[in-house]
């Protein structure tokens, strides 16, 4: 075998291959049916275009899918991330704007550069609360021995209530310009959210691949009993992954609330937990746990986001969008089915033999 | 009627291989109407595989099954039931949250006008249980009754499913107390008198003698023989089960003199009155550097539990343990590994290998765990360690990056051994390290144990094969009924004495 051949084989066998195929297919569809999809323009020194839009809008999902990946790799699942997004958003906006913006209006003019709390503190508080949410999930799962789906369902339901308590039941609007930079800003011509995703990815990658955490996570996910016999502290590993997932949800909450300049306890991050799980599944990490790839999950998130953007671009009615999305997802998942692949290759072989 | 007229089932020349291991080799088995036939053998002997080929869970590679004079091929468990073969498995697979009646008649509920006739259903279930002399309220949930009653319900269900001709009971008494067992036996005798052919699998020797008519013994996938129970002395049965493997193991000879010197030194690991309720009665044990202590006893005798206590799988309820003169306070696998104790577990698949991970990762796993998550072994270091042990233990694998599940049983076992050797332990506990692996790999592992002791490690060697324990050990601890019975060394350490001790005829 030539070296280039074996490199290709390694690539096709790697976990990122099929998610990339799925992404490529969607891009191919756009190349044919959506005029101007790949056009990039520079306005005011910023890049614009559908591709940039996908990355920018997909940022919260990509961040969530990173945390979700390592939770799923331990054989668990975190249903609470959508609610934690709302908590994080509520926490941040309340700290900026405690009196719901009223006192910031002086002589009929918005005071746009005032925050009740310094921005670094706002970010730190939102992330801290989110990490605590994750820690709570982790405690329920690892110390309470509650099934992950049930344990995180508690916070999924209660979390939005907590967010409402924080915001006093109001939708809080933010007028603090520096905060907008998180979700809308540009750095070196590209959206700042891209840097956030890159940073979260890098930290998570370092944590899982440059320490033993990744190996422990996979080992626990594949065989918890063998891992225990080998001296791995399964409980602490679980505590860690849920905390990381909570943190990721916190980051996503900051991006979202900054992007839409408000926090809505009822709707921020609604249904995100399912999209995040889907991103991980498209990324080829098994729901039963085990081997995982952070990069593949990021690509999975991009697949979902580009699907959504594509549907807006070609004008699928909003009512039909979910159904169309479901069909595409079904197609992607079928692509992964070993049975289907085997069947296809058998079919091709038989055809080949006949010809 | 001559016995041959009464034969309902014959299995002839049954063979079955799994990747890396021959589970059954040319095994014959026959069953008569109205008999209770015990199927005996230690773990890995092939009992469950034989039963699985009969119940359609597995398909034999070769061999013929004849039922009622007809050659049959049992396609699936469902097909087996249609043929009149019913099985009650060790773990009761009923629903504890449904009522007894629902459990017995689920899927075949009596109906009236398309709806379930609850009255008829409860009545029918009650009658069926009464037939076995079990008088209970069938409308209570199954989970509210004792395990024995649940077992009865499982049996009634098995009988109900088909007009069963053959009933297979797989370890039905393992979770029953003496009274409940007596009750079950009463039911079995009644079924027997009605002409039912019953296959009884158990590891309780006494029960076999109490109830069975004939005994078939398997060992290492081979048929040892079929005997009338009354004509087979207990001691002979144990000898047949534990057996002698015919391996050329001349190399496993040891310089015992050298070892005697070590025994004078203070023990490396010392247990005093260590015990765990319901698992192992309090025992004393000394382990010296450079010796191999064998644990002999039947399955369920407490040998695995004893090993688990030494390694911290379970926390002791009583007693003390000291290591290198220091009292041990923390009982956990991690604490043991850090102390220098290693345990290769009995159940390789469930507690040993991490099947999707590569050979390399499986080898470094315990070492990495002992280093903590921050002091990560670089890929290069991992490769180096893995390659060293692959070579040292002669592990056959295409590469270190191969998932361990692709390896044969023997090679998987060697990888697990490599995992523990990589932690550089002072005490190495090996629970059934040679189970279910081929003869060549067995010999290699035995040699390894001996050479490790020569290097100054203290080894605990557990095996169902007596010959093997005798060959490798300097001392042998004999266990019976979840208690340490005695400790043998020197001239007293021979197969006869051990078997008599296991059988209970000697203290």
Coordinates of N, CA and C in Angstrom, one line a residue, chain B residues 279-463:
Chain B
X279 N -20.6 -12.9 52.1 CA -19.7 -13.1 51.0 C -18.6 -14.1 51.4
X280 N -17.9 -13.8 52.5 CA -16.9 -14.6 53.0 C -16.7 -14.5 54.5
X281 N -16.7 -15.6 55.2 CA -16.6 -15.6 56.6 C -15.2 -15.2 57.0
X282 N -15.0 -14.6 58.2 CA -13.7 -14.0 58.6 C -12.6 -15.1 58.4
X283 N -11.5 -14.6 57.9 CA -10.3 -15.5 57.7 C -9.0 -14.8 58.0
X284 N -8.0 -15.6 58.3 CA -6.7 -15.1 58.5 C -5.9 -15.5 57.2
X285 N -5.0 -14.7 56.8 CA -4.2 -15.0 55.6 C -2.9 -14.2 55.7
X286 N -1.7 -14.9 55.4 CA -0.4 -14.3 55.3 C 0.1 -14.5 53.9
X287 N 0.6 -13.4 53.3 CA 1.2 -13.5 52.0 C 2.7 -13.0 52.1
X288 N 3.6 -13.9 51.7 CA 5.0 -13.5 51.8 C 5.5 -13.2 50.4
X289 N 6.5 -12.4 50.3 CA 7.1 -12.2 49.0 C 7.7 -13.4 48.4
X290 N 7.6 -13.6 47.1 CA 8.1 -14.7 46.4 C 7.4 -16.0 46.6
X291 N 6.2 -16.0 47.1 CA 5.4 -17.3 47.1 C 4.1 -17.2 46.3
X292 N 3.7 -18.4 46.0 CA 2.4 -18.5 45.3 C 1.4 -19.2 46.2
X293 N 0.3 -18.5 46.6 CA -0.7 -19.1 47.4 C -1.9 -19.5 46.6
X294 N -2.2 -20.7 46.5 CA -3.4 -21.1 45.7 C -4.6 -21.1 46.5
X295 N -5.7 -20.7 45.9 CA -7.0 -20.9 46.5 C -7.8 -22.0 45.8
X296 N -8.2 -23.0 46.5 CA -8.9 -24.1 45.9 C -10.3 -24.1 46.5
X297 N -11.3 -24.5 45.8 CA -12.6 -24.6 46.2 C -13.5 -24.6 45.0
X298 N -14.8 -25.0 45.2 CA -15.7 -25.0 44.1 C -16.2 -23.5 43.8
X299 N -16.9 -23.4 42.7 CA -17.5 -22.1 42.4 C -18.5 -21.8 43.6
X300 N -18.4 -20.5 44.0 CA -19.3 -20.1 45.1 C -18.8 -20.4 46.5
X301 N -17.5 -20.9 46.5 CA -17.0 -21.3 47.8 C -16.4 -20.1 48.5
X302 N -16.4 -18.9 47.9 CA -15.9 -17.7 48.5 C -14.6 -17.3 48.1
X303 N -14.0 -18.0 47.1 CA -12.6 -17.7 46.7 C -12.5 -16.3 46.0
X304 N -13.5 -16.0 45.1 CA -13.5 -14.7 44.4 C -13.8 -13.6 45.4
X305 N -14.7 -13.9 46.4 CA -15.0 -12.8 47.4 C -13.7 -12.5 48.3
X306 N -13.0 -13.6 48.6 CA -11.8 -13.4 49.4 C -10.8 -12.5 48.6
X307 N -10.6 -12.8 47.3 CA -9.7 -12.0 46.5 C -10.2 -10.6 46.4
X308 N -11.5 -10.4 46.3 CA -12.1 -9.1 46.2 C -11.9 -8.3 47.4
X309 N -11.9 -8.9 48.6 CA -11.6 -8.2 49.8 C -10.1 -7.7 49.9
X310 N -9.2 -8.6 49.5 CA -7.8 -8.2 49.5 C -7.5 -7.0 48.6
X311 N -8.3 -6.9 47.5 CA -8.1 -5.9 46.5 C -8.9 -4.6 46.7
X312 N -9.9 -4.7 47.6 CA -10.7 -3.6 47.9 C -11.9 -3.4 47.0
X313 N -12.4 -4.5 46.3 CA -13.6 -4.4 45.5 C -14.8 -4.2 46.5
X314 N -14.7 -5.0 47.6 CA -15.7 -4.8 48.6 C -15.0 -4.3 49.9
X315 N -15.7 -3.6 50.7 CA -15.1 -3.2 52.0 C -15.4 -4.2 53.0
X316 N -14.5 -4.6 53.9 CA -14.7 -5.6 54.9 C -15.7 -5.1 55.9
X317 N -16.5 -6.0 56.5 CA -17.3 -5.6 57.6 C -16.6 -5.8 58.9
X318 N -15.6 -6.6 58.9 CA -14.9 -6.9 60.1 C -13.4 -7.3 59.8
X319 N -12.6 -7.2 60.8 CA -11.2 -7.7 60.7 C -10.3 -6.6 60.2
X320 N -9.0 -6.9 60.2 CA -8.0 -5.9 59.8 C -7.1 -6.5 58.7
X321 N -6.5 -5.6 58.0 CA -5.5 -6.0 57.0 C -4.3 -5.1 57.1
X322 N -3.1 -5.6 57.0 CA -1.9 -4.8 57.0 C -1.1 -5.1 55.7
X323 N -0.4 -4.1 55.2 CA 0.4 -4.3 54.1 C 1.8 -3.7 54.4
X324 N 2.8 -4.5 54.2 CA 4.2 -4.1 54.5 C 4.3 -3.5 55.9
X325 N 3.5 -4.1 56.9 CA 3.6 -3.7 58.3 C 2.7 -2.6 58.6
X326 N 2.1 -1.9 57.6 CA 1.2 -0.7 57.9 C -0.2 -1.2 57.8
X327 N -1.0 -0.7 58.8 CA -2.4 -1.1 58.7 C -3.1 -0.4 57.5
X328 N -4.0 -1.2 56.8 CA -4.7 -0.7 55.6 C -6.0 0.0 56.1
X329 N -6.2 1.2 55.7 CA -7.4 1.9 56.0 C -8.3 2.1 54.8
X330 N -7.7 2.4 53.7 CA -8.5 2.6 52.5 C -8.7 1.4 51.7
X331 N -10.0 1.0 51.5 CA -10.2 -0.2 50.7 C -10.9 0.2 49.4
X332 N -10.1 0.3 48.3 CA -10.7 0.6 47.0 C -9.6 0.1 46.0
X333 N -10.1 -0.2 44.8 CA -9.1 -0.7 43.8 C -8.0 0.3 43.6
X334 N -8.3 1.6 43.6 CA -7.2 2.6 43.3 C -6.2 2.6 44.5
X335 N -6.7 2.5 45.7 CA -5.9 2.5 46.9 C -5.0 1.2 46.8
X336 N -5.6 0.1 46.4 CA -4.8 -1.1 46.3 C -3.7 -1.0 45.3
X337 N -4.0 -0.4 44.1 CA -3.0 -0.3 43.1 C -1.9 0.5 43.5
X338 N -2.2 1.6 44.2 CA -1.2 2.5 44.7 C -0.3 1.8 45.8
X339 N -0.9 0.9 46.5 CA -0.2 0.1 47.5 C 0.7 -0.9 46.9
X340 N 0.4 -1.3 45.7 CA 1.1 -2.4 45.0 C 0.4 -3.7 44.9
X341 N -0.9 -3.7 45.0 CA -1.7 -4.9 44.9 C -2.4 -4.9 43.5
X342 N -2.5 -6.0 42.9 CA -3.2 -6.0 41.6 C -4.1 -7.2 41.6
X343 N -5.3 -7.1 40.9 CA -6.2 -8.2 40.8 C -6.7 -8.4 39.3
X344 N -6.4 -9.6 38.8 CA -6.9 -9.9 37.5 C -8.2 -10.6 37.7
X345 N -9.4 -10.0 37.4 CA -10.7 -10.5 37.9 C -11.1 -11.8 37.1
X346 N -12.0 -12.5 37.8 CA -12.6 -13.7 37.3 C -13.3 -13.6 36.0
X347 N -14.1 -12.6 35.9 CA -15.0 -12.4 34.8 C -14.3 -11.5 33.8
X348 N -13.5 -12.0 32.9 CA -12.7 -11.2 32.0 C -13.5 -10.3 31.2
X349 N -14.6 -10.7 30.7 CA -15.4 -9.9 29.8 C -16.1 -8.7 30.5
X350 N -16.6 -9.0 31.7 CA -17.4 -8.0 32.4 C -16.6 -7.1 33.3
X351 N -15.5 -7.6 33.8 CA -14.7 -6.7 34.7 C -13.2 -6.6 34.3
X352 N -12.8 -7.2 33.2 CA -11.5 -7.1 32.8 C -11.3 -6.2 31.6
X353 N -11.6 -6.7 30.4 CA -11.3 -5.9 29.2 C -12.3 -4.7 29.1
X354 N -11.8 -3.7 28.4 CA -12.6 -2.6 27.9 C -12.6 -2.8 26.4
X355 N -13.7 -3.4 25.9 CA -13.6 -4.1 24.6 C -13.3 -3.2 23.4
X356 N -13.9 -2.0 23.5 CA -13.7 -1.1 22.3 C -12.3 -0.4 22.3
X357 N -11.7 -0.4 23.5 CA -10.4 0.3 23.5 C -9.3 -0.6 22.9
X358 N -8.2 0.0 22.5 CA -7.1 -0.8 21.9 C -6.3 -1.6 22.9
X359 N -5.6 -2.5 22.4 CA -4.7 -3.3 23.2 C -3.8 -2.4 24.0
X360 N -3.3 -1.3 23.3 CA -2.4 -0.4 24.0 C -3.1 0.3 25.2
X361 N -4.3 0.8 24.9 CA -5.0 1.5 26.0 C -5.4 0.6 27.1
X362 N -5.7 -0.7 26.8 CA -6.1 -1.6 27.8 C -4.9 -1.9 28.7
X363 N -3.7 -2.0 28.1 CA -2.5 -2.3 28.9 C -2.1 -1.1 29.8
X364 N -2.3 0.1 29.4 CA -1.8 1.2 30.2 C -2.9 1.7 31.2
X365 N -4.1 1.2 31.1 CA -5.2 1.8 31.8 C -5.0 1.9 33.3
X366 N -4.6 0.8 34.0 CA -4.4 0.8 35.4 C -3.3 1.7 35.8
X367 N -2.2 1.6 35.0 CA -1.0 2.4 35.3 C -1.4 3.9 35.2
X368 N -2.2 4.3 34.2 CA -2.6 5.7 34.1 C -3.5 6.1 35.2
X369 N -4.4 5.1 35.6 CA -5.3 5.5 36.7 C -4.5 5.7 38.0
X370 N -3.4 5.0 38.2 CA -2.6 5.2 39.4 C -1.8 6.5 39.3
X371 N -1.6 6.9 38.1 CA -0.8 8.2 38.0 C -1.7 9.4 38.1
X372 N -3.1 9.2 38.0 CA -4.0 10.3 38.0 C -4.2 10.9 36.7
X373 N -5.1 11.8 36.5 CA -5.4 12.2 35.1 C -4.4 13.3 34.6
X374 N -3.7 13.9 35.5 CA -2.8 15.0 35.0 C -1.5 14.5 34.4
X375 N -1.0 13.4 35.1 CA 0.3 12.9 34.7 C 0.1 11.9 33.5
X376 N -0.3 12.5 32.4 CA -0.7 11.6 31.3 C 0.5 11.0 30.6
X377 N 0.4 9.7 30.4 CA 1.4 9.0 29.6 C 1.3 9.4 28.2
X378 N 2.4 9.9 27.6 CA 2.3 10.3 26.2 C 2.1 9.1 25.3
X379 N 1.6 9.4 24.1 CA 1.3 8.3 23.2 C 2.6 7.5 23.0
X380 N 3.7 8.2 22.9 CA 5.0 7.4 22.7 C 5.3 6.5 23.8
X381 N 5.1 7.0 25.1 CA 5.3 6.1 26.2 C 4.3 5.0 26.2
X382 N 3.1 5.2 25.9 CA 2.1 4.2 25.8 C 2.5 3.1 24.8
X383 N 2.9 3.5 23.7 CA 3.3 2.6 22.6 C 4.5 1.7 23.1
X384 N 5.4 2.4 23.8 CA 6.6 1.7 24.3 C 6.2 0.7 25.3
X385 N 5.4 1.0 26.3 CA 4.9 0.1 27.3 C 4.2 -1.1 26.7
X386 N 3.2 -0.7 25.8 CA 2.4 -1.8 25.1 C 3.3 -2.8 24.4
X387 N 4.2 -2.2 23.6 CA 5.1 -3.1 22.8 C 5.9 -4.0 23.6
X388 N 6.4 -3.4 24.8 CA 7.2 -4.2 25.7 C 6.5 -5.5 26.2
X389 N 5.2 -5.2 26.6 CA 4.4 -6.3 27.2 C 3.9 -7.3 26.1
X390 N 3.6 -6.8 24.9 CA 3.2 -7.6 23.8 C 4.3 -8.6 23.5
X391 N 5.5 -8.1 23.6 CA 6.7 -9.0 23.3 C 6.9 -10.0 24.5
X392 N 6.9 -9.4 25.7 CA 7.2 -10.2 26.9 C 6.2 -11.3 27.1
X393 N 5.0 -11.0 26.9 CA 3.9 -12.0 27.1 C 3.5 -12.8 25.9
X394 N 4.2 -12.4 24.8 CA 3.9 -13.1 23.5 C 2.4 -13.0 23.1
X395 N 1.9 -11.7 23.2 CA 0.5 -11.5 22.9 C 0.4 -11.4 21.3
X396 N -0.5 -12.3 20.8 CA -0.7 -12.3 19.4 C -1.8 -11.3 19.0
X397 N -1.3 -10.2 18.3 CA -2.2 -9.2 17.9 C -1.6 -8.5 16.6
X398 N -2.4 -8.2 15.7 CA -1.9 -7.5 14.5 C -1.1 -6.2 14.8
X399 N -1.6 -5.5 15.8 CA -0.9 -4.3 16.2 C -1.4 -3.9 17.6
X400 N -0.7 -3.0 18.2 CA -1.1 -2.5 19.6 C -2.4 -1.7 19.5
X401 N -2.7 -1.2 18.3 CA -3.9 -0.3 18.1 C -5.2 -1.1 17.8
X402 N -5.0 -2.4 17.8 CA -6.2 -3.3 17.5 C -7.1 -3.2 18.7
X403 N -8.5 -3.1 18.5 CA -9.4 -3.2 19.7 C -9.2 -4.5 20.3
X404 N -9.3 -4.6 21.6 CA -9.0 -5.8 22.3 C -10.1 -6.9 22.1
X405 N -11.3 -6.4 21.7 CA -12.3 -7.4 21.4 C -12.0 -8.3 20.3
X406 N -11.1 -7.9 19.4 CA -10.8 -8.7 18.2 C -9.8 -9.9 18.6
X407 N -9.3 -9.8 19.8 CA -8.3 -10.9 20.2 C -9.0 -12.1 20.8
X408 N -8.3 -13.2 20.7 CA -8.8 -14.5 21.3 C -8.8 -14.3 22.8
X409 N -9.5 -15.2 23.5 CA -9.6 -15.2 24.9 C -8.3 -15.2 25.6
X410 N -7.4 -16.1 25.2 CA -6.1 -16.2 25.8 C -5.3 -15.0 25.7
X411 N -5.4 -14.3 24.5 CA -4.6 -13.1 24.3 C -5.2 -11.9 25.1
X412 N -6.5 -11.9 25.2 CA -7.2 -10.9 26.0 C -6.7 -11.0 27.5
X413 N -6.6 -12.3 27.9 CA -6.2 -12.5 29.3 C -4.7 -12.0 29.5
X414 N -3.9 -12.2 28.5 CA -2.5 -11.8 28.6 C -2.5 -10.3 28.6
X415 N -3.4 -9.6 27.9 CA -3.4 -8.1 27.9 C -3.8 -7.7 29.3
X416 N -4.7 -8.4 30.0 CA -5.1 -8.0 31.3 C -3.9 -8.2 32.3
X417 N -3.2 -9.3 32.1 CA -2.0 -9.5 32.9 C -1.0 -8.4 32.7
X418 N -0.9 -8.0 31.4 CA 0.1 -6.9 31.1 C -0.3 -5.6 31.8
X419 N -1.7 -5.4 31.8 CA -2.2 -4.2 32.5 C -1.7 -4.1 33.9
X420 N -1.7 -5.3 34.6 CA -1.3 -5.3 36.0 C 0.2 -5.3 36.2
X421 N 0.9 -6.0 35.3 CA 2.3 -6.0 35.4 C 2.9 -4.6 35.2
X422 N 2.2 -3.9 34.4 CA 2.7 -2.5 34.1 C 2.6 -1.6 35.3
X423 N 1.7 -2.0 36.3 CA 1.7 -1.2 37.5 C 2.7 -1.6 38.5
X424 N 3.5 -2.6 38.1 CA 4.6 -3.1 39.0 C 4.2 -3.4 40.4
X425 N 3.2 -4.4 40.4 CA 2.7 -4.8 41.8 C 3.6 -5.6 42.6
X426 N 3.4 -5.6 43.9 CA 4.2 -6.5 44.8 C 3.3 -7.7 45.0
X427 N 2.0 -7.5 45.0 CA 1.1 -8.6 45.2 C 0.2 -8.8 44.0
X428 N 0.2 -10.0 43.4 CA -0.6 -10.2 42.2 C -1.7 -11.2 42.5
X429 N -2.9 -10.9 42.4 CA -4.0 -11.8 42.6 C -4.6 -12.2 41.3
X430 N -4.6 -13.4 41.0 CA -5.1 -13.9 39.7 C -6.3 -14.8 39.9
X431 N -7.5 -14.3 39.5 CA -8.7 -15.1 39.7 C -9.0 -15.7 38.4
X432 N -8.9 -17.0 38.4 CA -9.2 -17.8 37.2 C -8.5 -17.2 35.9
X433 N -7.2 -17.1 36.0 CA -6.5 -16.5 34.8 C -6.5 -17.4 33.6
X434 N -6.8 -18.6 33.8 CA -6.7 -19.6 32.7 C -8.1 -20.1 32.2
X435 N -9.1 -19.4 32.7 CA -10.4 -20.0 32.3 C -10.8 -19.6 30.9
X436 N -11.3 -20.6 30.2 CA -11.9 -20.4 28.8 C -10.8 -20.0 27.8
X437 N -9.5 -20.4 28.1 CA -8.5 -20.1 27.1 C -7.9 -21.4 26.7
X438 N -7.2 -21.4 25.5 CA -6.7 -22.6 25.0 C -5.5 -23.1 25.8
X439 N -5.2 -24.4 25.6 CA -4.2 -25.1 26.4 C -2.8 -24.4 26.4
X440 N -2.5 -24.0 25.2 CA -1.1 -23.4 25.0 C -1.0 -22.1 25.9
X441 N -2.0 -21.3 25.8 CA -2.0 -20.0 26.6 C -2.0 -20.3 28.1
X442 N -2.8 -21.4 28.5 CA -2.8 -21.8 29.9 C -1.4 -22.1 30.4
X443 N -0.7 -22.9 29.6 CA 0.7 -23.2 30.1 C 1.5 -22.0 30.2
X444 N 1.4 -21.0 29.2 CA 2.2 -19.8 29.3 C 1.9 -19.0 30.5
X445 N 0.6 -18.9 30.9 CA 0.2 -18.1 32.0 C 0.7 -18.8 33.3
X446 N 0.6 -20.1 33.4 CA 1.1 -20.8 34.6 C 2.6 -20.5 34.8
X447 N 3.4 -20.6 33.6 CA 4.8 -20.4 33.7 C 5.1 -19.0 34.2
X448 N 4.3 -18.0 33.7 CA 4.5 -16.6 34.1 C 4.3 -16.4 35.6
X449 N 3.3 -17.1 36.1 CA 3.0 -16.9 37.6 C 4.2 -17.4 38.4
X450 N 4.7 -18.5 38.0 CA 5.9 -19.1 38.7 C 7.1 -18.2 38.6
X451 N 7.3 -17.7 37.4 CA 8.5 -16.8 37.3 C 8.3 -15.5 38.0
X452 N 7.1 -15.0 38.1 CA 6.8 -13.8 38.8 C 7.2 -13.9 40.3
X453 N 6.8 -15.1 40.8 CA 7.1 -15.4 42.2 C 8.6 -15.5 42.4
X454 N 9.3 -16.1 41.4 CA 10.7 -16.1 41.5 C 11.3 -14.8 41.6
X455 N 10.7 -13.8 40.9 CA 11.2 -12.5 40.9 C 10.9 -11.7 42.2
X456 N 10.2 -12.4 43.1 CA 9.9 -11.8 44.4 C 8.5 -11.2 44.6
X457 N 7.6 -11.5 43.7 CA 6.3 -11.0 43.9 C 5.5 -12.0 44.7
X458 N 4.5 -11.6 45.4 CA 3.6 -12.5 46.1 C 2.4 -12.7 45.2
X459 N 2.1 -14.0 44.9 CA 1.0 -14.3 44.0 C -0.1 -15.0 44.7
X460 N -1.4 -14.7 44.4 CA -2.5 -15.5 44.8 C -3.1 -16.1 43.6
X461 N -3.2 -17.4 43.5 CA -3.6 -18.1 42.3 C -4.9 -18.8 42.5
X462 N -6.0 -18.4 41.8 CA -7.3 -19.0 42.0 C -7.6 -19.8 40.7
X463 N -8.0 -21.0 40.8 CA -8.4 -21.8 39.6 C -9.4 -22.9 40.0

